Amino acid sequence: MSGFRIPAHREDSRAWSAAAAAGGTGGGDEAQGGHISTEARINERIRSPEVRLVGPKGEQIGIVSINDALKLAQEADLDLVEVAPTARPPVAKLMDYGKFKYESAVKARESRKNQTQTVVKEIKLRPKIDPHDYGTKKGHVERFLKAGDKVKVTIMFRGREQSRPELGFRLLQRLASDVEELGFVESQPKQDGRNMIMVIGPHRKKSETKAHTAGQGQNRPVPSPRAAAAAAPSATASEPAADGAAVSGPA
C-alpha cells in the first residue's frame, strides 16, 4: 500500500474543503453546495495557460503565457490579477492588489455614506375620524416629516363607507393642507381596493436652503468702528434728502 496515491481530483477536493473550513474561498471555484467566491484570482491562482496582459498604467502588453506574466509581476513587485475571467484568453492586469482592495473599500464606504435612506412611515385613518384622533394622527405625520421621512396615509373604508370615496378624498386634502409647511403631496390620492392612499414627502430642499442662508448670515463680516464712524457723516448728510423724498412721495 506504500505505492498508493490519491487521485488528483480527490486532492483538489480535500484542499478546497480545508480552505473552506479555514474560512477561505477555495480559489474562486464552485463546489457542490459550497460558497462561490467573488474574489478575483491572483498570481498562481490563475489557471489559464495564457492571459491577455495589461500593464500597471493600462498599457496593452498582449497575449503572454502565464509563466511570463508571473515573472513580469515578480520583477515589478506587483500582483497579477485576473480582471476579466470570462474573456478568451482571460484578461489579467499588473497591480498592487492590496492597495486596490483598500481603495475599493474606501470608495464603497464613502458611497454608502452619501446614500440617503428613505424611510416610509404609514398612518391609517378612517373617513369619519374623531377630531381628537385626527389631531393625534396629524401630530405623528408632522413628526415624521420633520425627521425627513415620507408618510403613506391610508384611508380605510368599511361597509357602506366604500360608496362615499369623497369623504376620504376630502380628509386627505385637509391633512395635506394642514402639513403643507412641512411636506408636499408626492403621490396624489388613489383608490386601492377598500383603501385610499396618498404619500406625503418632506420639504428637504427647502430646509437645506434655509440652513445655508442662515449659515451665510452668520459668516457676514462685522464692520470695524472706524468704518462705521466714517460712514456716519455721509448718512447724516443724506437724511434731509431722504426726508424730502418721503414728503414729496405722496404729493
Tab-separated table of C-alpha atoms in Angstrom:
chain	number	residue	atom	x	y	z
A	1	MET	CA	0.000	0.000	0.000
A	2	SER	CA	3.030	2.287	0.158
A	3	GLY	CA	2.740	2.995	-3.554
A	4	PHE	CA	-0.923	4.016	-3.305
A	5	ARG	CA	-1.569	7.584	-4.487
A	6	ILE	CA	-4.667	9.690	-4.018
A	7	PRO	CA	-6.133	10.786	-7.360
A	8	ALA	CA	-5.570	14.412	-8.293
A	9	HIS	CA	-9.269	15.305	-8.202
A	10	ARG	CA	-9.549	13.993	-4.653
A	11	GLU	CA	-6.519	16.038	-3.602
A	12	ASP	CA	-8.139	19.171	-5.058
A	13	SER	CA	-11.399	18.344	-3.266
A	14	ARG	CA	-9.638	17.914	0.057
A	15	ALA	CA	-7.662	21.117	-0.430
A	16	TRP	CA	-10.860	23.032	-1.223
A	17	SER	CA	-12.598	21.560	1.846
A	18	ALA	CA	-9.674	22.538	4.073
A	19	ALA	CA	-9.708	26.088	2.686
A	20	ALA	CA	-13.465	26.354	3.187
A	21	ALA	CA	-13.172	25.100	6.759
A	22	ALA	CA	-10.491	27.724	7.406
A	23	GLY	CA	-12.811	30.449	6.081
A	24	GLY	CA	-11.237	30.630	2.618
A	25	THR	CA	-12.955	30.666	-0.737
A	26	GLY	CA	-11.200	27.771	-2.444
A	27	GLY	CA	-9.555	29.966	-5.052
A	28	GLY	CA	-12.838	31.163	-6.502
A	29	ASP	CA	-14.075	27.728	-7.579
A	30	GLU	CA	-17.581	26.430	-7.072
A	31	ALA	CA	-18.138	23.143	-5.235
A	32	GLN	CA	-21.414	21.333	-4.875
A	33	GLY	CA	-23.303	23.118	-2.130
A	34	GLY	CA	-20.288	25.361	-1.446
A	35	HIS	CA	-19.732	29.109	-1.453
A	36	ILE	CA	-18.982	30.942	-4.699
A	37	SER	CA	-16.186	33.452	-4.179
A	38	THR	CA	-16.403	36.952	-5.590
A	39	GLU	CA	-12.669	37.494	-5.123
A	40	ALA	CA	-10.577	37.833	-8.258
A	41	ARG	CA	-7.948	35.196	-8.936
A	42	ILE	CA	-4.423	36.492	-8.405
A	43	ASN	CA	-0.932	35.211	-9.198
A	44	GLU	CA	-0.658	31.393	-9.007
A	45	ARG	CA	-4.445	31.006	-8.645
A	46	ILE	CA	-4.920	31.930	-12.300
A	47	ARG	CA	-5.369	28.621	-14.125
A	48	SER	CA	-5.355	29.707	-17.747
A	49	PRO	CA	-2.149	28.778	-19.640
A	50	GLU	CA	-2.041	32.246	-21.190
A	51	VAL	CA	-3.543	35.668	-20.479
A	52	ARG	CA	-4.038	38.962	-22.246
A	53	LEU	CA	-1.762	41.124	-20.107
A	54	VAL	CA	-2.392	44.766	-19.209
A	55	GLY	CA	0.353	46.860	-17.642
A	56	PRO	CA	0.070	48.801	-14.351
A	57	LYS	CA	-0.713	52.032	-16.243
A	58	GLY	CA	-3.276	50.421	-18.536
A	59	GLU	CA	-0.927	49.738	-21.439
A	60	GLN	CA	-1.701	46.687	-23.584
A	61	ILE	CA	1.182	44.207	-23.466
A	62	GLY	CA	-0.549	41.426	-25.396
A	63	ILE	CA	-1.129	37.710	-25.023
A	64	VAL	CA	1.604	36.050	-22.991
A	65	SER	CA	1.981	32.751	-21.170
A	66	ILE	CA	1.010	32.634	-17.516
A	67	ASN	CA	4.608	31.918	-16.518
A	68	ASP	CA	5.901	35.002	-18.344
A	69	ALA	CA	3.132	37.120	-16.824
A	70	LEU	CA	4.002	35.905	-13.322
A	71	LYS	CA	7.660	36.631	-13.967
A	72	LEU	CA	6.861	40.196	-15.064
A	73	ALA	CA	4.720	40.676	-11.960
A	74	GLN	CA	7.521	39.435	-9.719
A	75	GLU	CA	10.070	41.711	-11.376
A	76	ALA	CA	7.788	44.735	-10.957
A	77	ASP	CA	6.941	43.748	-7.357
A	78	LEU	CA	3.251	43.681	-8.285
A	79	ASP	CA	0.412	41.164	-8.375
A	80	LEU	CA	-1.086	39.523	-11.434
A	81	VAL	CA	-4.859	39.986	-11.087
A	82	GLU	CA	-7.453	38.343	-13.341
A	83	VAL	CA	-9.838	41.206	-14.159
A	84	ALA	CA	-11.889	39.541	-16.939
A	85	PRO	CA	-12.061	35.783	-16.302
A	86	THR	CA	-14.743	35.119	-18.936
A	87	ALA	CA	-12.663	36.524	-21.811
A	88	ARG	CA	-10.753	34.187	-24.102
A	89	PRO	CA	-7.971	34.323	-23.120
A	90	PRO	CA	-8.669	35.891	-19.681
A	91	VAL	CA	-7.510	39.464	-19.144
A	92	ALA	CA	-5.007	39.967	-16.324
A	93	LYS	CA	-3.514	43.207	-15.039
A	94	LEU	CA	-0.376	44.047	-13.115
A	95	MET	CA	-1.303	45.958	-9.960
A	96	ASP	CA	-0.800	46.261	-6.228
A	97	TYR	CA	-3.766	44.120	-5.206
A	98	GLY	CA	-3.638	45.061	-1.516
A	99	LYS	CA	-3.745	48.779	-2.344
A	100	PHE	CA	-6.509	48.159	-4.898
A	101	LYS	CA	-8.689	46.351	-2.326
A	102	TYR	CA	-8.124	49.093	0.258
A	103	GLU	CA	-9.074	51.883	-2.175
A	104	SER	CA	-12.149	49.926	-3.303
A	105	ALA	CA	-13.266	49.500	0.312
A	106	VAL	CA	-12.810	53.224	0.975
A	107	LYS	CA	-14.870	54.144	-2.114
A	108	ALA	CA	-17.628	51.715	-1.129
A	109	ARG	CA	-17.710	53.176	2.376
A	110	GLU	CA	-17.927	56.729	1.033
A	111	SER	CA	-20.716	55.810	-1.374
A	112	ARG	CA	-22.710	54.266	1.481
A	113	LYS	CA	-22.301	57.480	3.485
A	114	ASN	CA	-23.600	59.579	0.596
A	115	GLN	CA	-26.640	57.379	0.070
A	116	THR	CA	-29.800	58.704	1.678
A	117	GLN	CA	-32.014	56.013	3.073
A	118	THR	CA	-35.636	56.940	2.577
A	119	VAL	CA	-37.949	55.634	5.274
A	120	VAL	CA	-41.685	55.449	4.582
A	121	LYS	CA	-43.944	55.666	7.618
A	122	GLU	CA	-47.610	54.733	7.453
A	123	ILE	CA	-50.588	56.376	9.110
A	124	LYS	CA	-54.078	54.853	8.894
A	125	LEU	CA	-57.264	56.920	9.186
A	126	ARG	CA	-60.989	56.306	8.997
A	127	PRO	CA	-63.263	58.541	6.870
A	128	LYS	CA	-65.301	59.579	9.943
A	129	ILE	CA	-62.390	60.045	12.310
A	130	ASP	CA	-62.883	61.811	15.637
A	131	PRO	CA	-61.392	65.359	15.799
A	132	HIS	CA	-59.162	64.397	18.726
A	133	ASP	CA	-57.869	61.310	16.903
A	134	TYR	CA	-57.280	63.405	13.795
A	135	GLY	CA	-55.135	65.835	15.775
A	136	THR	CA	-53.103	62.940	17.169
A	137	LYS	CA	-52.590	61.417	13.733
A	138	LYS	CA	-51.646	64.783	12.264
A	139	GLY	CA	-49.050	65.212	15.012
A	140	HIS	CA	-47.497	61.887	14.023
A	141	VAL	CA	-47.355	62.978	10.376
A	142	GLU	CA	-45.675	66.254	11.327
A	143	ARG	CA	-43.125	64.417	13.464
A	144	PHE	CA	-42.288	62.024	10.633
A	145	LEU	CA	-41.901	64.853	8.106
A	146	LYS	CA	-39.631	66.816	10.454
A	147	ALA	CA	-37.424	63.726	10.720
A	148	GLY	CA	-37.139	63.653	6.914
A	149	ASP	CA	-39.322	60.583	6.381
A	150	LYS	CA	-42.059	60.062	3.840
A	151	VAL	CA	-45.555	59.348	5.108
A	152	LYS	CA	-48.027	56.966	3.494
A	153	VAL	CA	-51.510	57.974	4.573
A	154	THR	CA	-54.150	55.268	4.202
A	155	ILE	CA	-57.892	55.842	4.488
A	156	MET	CA	-59.682	52.592	5.378
A	157	PHE	CA	-63.277	52.214	4.180
A	158	ARG	CA	-65.686	49.732	5.720
A	159	GLY	CA	-69.175	48.654	4.750
A	160	ARG	CA	-71.239	51.453	3.257
A	161	GLU	CA	-68.306	53.859	3.519
A	162	GLN	CA	-66.997	52.373	0.278
A	163	SER	CA	-69.785	54.164	-1.585
A	164	ARG	CA	-68.549	57.543	-0.256
A	165	PRO	CA	-64.932	57.837	-1.512
A	166	GLU	CA	-65.258	61.622	-1.492
A	167	LEU	CA	-65.129	61.543	2.320
A	168	GLY	CA	-61.666	60.022	2.254
A	169	PHE	CA	-60.531	62.341	-0.523
A	170	ARG	CA	-61.586	65.441	1.423
A	171	LEU	CA	-59.874	64.116	4.558
A	172	LEU	CA	-56.617	63.593	2.681
A	173	GLN	CA	-56.853	67.063	1.175
A	174	ARG	CA	-57.383	68.514	4.642
A	175	LEU	CA	-54.358	66.683	6.030
A	176	ALA	CA	-52.152	67.772	3.115
A	177	SER	CA	-53.222	71.379	3.683
A	178	ASP	CA	-52.529	71.181	7.422
A	179	VAL	CA	-48.945	69.928	6.924
A	180	GLU	CA	-48.066	71.820	3.733
A	181	GLU	CA	-45.334	73.784	5.556
A	182	LEU	CA	-43.507	70.522	6.318
A	183	GLY	CA	-44.309	68.359	3.310
A	184	PHE	CA	-45.839	68.123	-0.134
A	185	VAL	CA	-48.119	65.595	-1.804
A	186	GLU	CA	-45.744	63.265	-3.610
A	187	SER	CA	-48.428	60.803	-4.717
A	188	GLN	CA	-51.982	62.014	-5.228
A	189	PRO	CA	-54.850	60.142	-3.514
A	190	LYS	CA	-55.821	56.987	-5.360
A	191	GLN	CA	-58.211	54.152	-4.637
A	192	ASP	CA	-56.651	50.788	-3.810
A	193	GLY	CA	-59.411	48.276	-3.154
A	194	ARG	CA	-61.083	49.250	0.122
A	195	ASN	CA	-58.407	51.823	0.886
A	196	MET	CA	-57.396	55.221	-0.434
A	197	ILE	CA	-53.681	56.026	-0.346
A	198	MET	CA	-51.690	59.246	-0.502
A	199	VAL	CA	-47.938	59.776	0.003
A	200	ILE	CA	-46.525	62.968	1.538
A	201	GLY	CA	-42.820	63.780	1.180
A	202	PRO	CA	-40.768	66.193	3.313
A	203	HIS	CA	-39.519	69.582	2.088
A	204	ARG	CA	-35.854	68.582	2.280
A	205	LYS	CA	-34.520	71.069	-0.264
A	206	LYS	CA	-36.375	73.919	1.384
A	207	SER	CA	-34.924	73.123	4.805
A	208	GLU	CA	-31.418	72.790	3.351
A	209	THR	CA	-31.782	76.188	1.666
A	210	LYS	CA	-32.836	77.798	4.937
A	211	ALA	CA	-29.863	76.263	6.747
A	212	HIS	CA	-27.496	77.500	4.032
A	213	THR	CA	-28.958	81.014	4.169
A	214	ALA	CA	-28.642	81.086	7.953
A	215	GLY	CA	-25.022	79.982	7.666
A	216	GLN	CA	-24.285	82.788	5.202
A	217	GLY	CA	-25.836	85.308	7.575
A	218	GLN	CA	-23.620	84.150	10.405
A	219	ASN	CA	-20.498	84.428	8.228
A	220	ARG	CA	-21.032	88.086	7.275
A	221	PRO	CA	-18.052	90.285	8.237
A	222	VAL	CA	-18.562	92.710	11.112
A	223	PRO	CA	-17.648	96.323	10.129
A	224	SER	CA	-14.865	97.978	12.099
A	225	PRO	CA	-15.621	101.008	14.374
A	226	ARG	CA	-13.566	103.286	12.118
A	227	ALA	CA	-15.543	102.295	9.041
A	228	ALA	CA	-18.796	102.855	10.901
A	229	ALA	CA	-17.627	106.312	12.064
A	230	ALA	CA	-16.547	107.264	8.540
A	231	ALA	CA	-19.919	106.213	7.133
A	232	ALA	CA	-21.881	108.124	9.797
A	233	PRO	CA	-21.407	111.699	8.354
A	234	SER	CA	-22.487	110.647	4.872
A	235	ALA	CA	-25.588	109.015	6.284
A	236	THR	CA	-26.388	112.163	8.299
A	237	ALA	CA	-25.955	114.374	5.255
A	238	SER	CA	-28.295	112.267	3.230
A	239	GLU	CA	-31.066	112.347	5.821
A	240	PRO	CA	-32.678	115.660	4.627
A	241	ALA	CA	-32.817	114.370	1.078
A	242	ALA	CA	-34.400	111.180	2.313
A	243	ASP	CA	-36.931	113.169	4.324
A	244	GLY	CA	-37.680	115.364	1.361
A	245	ALA	CA	-38.187	112.354	-0.843
A	246	ALA	CA	-40.506	110.852	1.728
A	247	VAL	CA	-42.550	114.055	1.881
A	248	SER	CA	-42.693	114.586	-1.849
A	249	GLY	CA	-43.668	110.998	-2.488
A	250	PRO	CA	-47.351	111.247	-1.594
A	251	ALA	CA	-47.696	114.580	-3.390
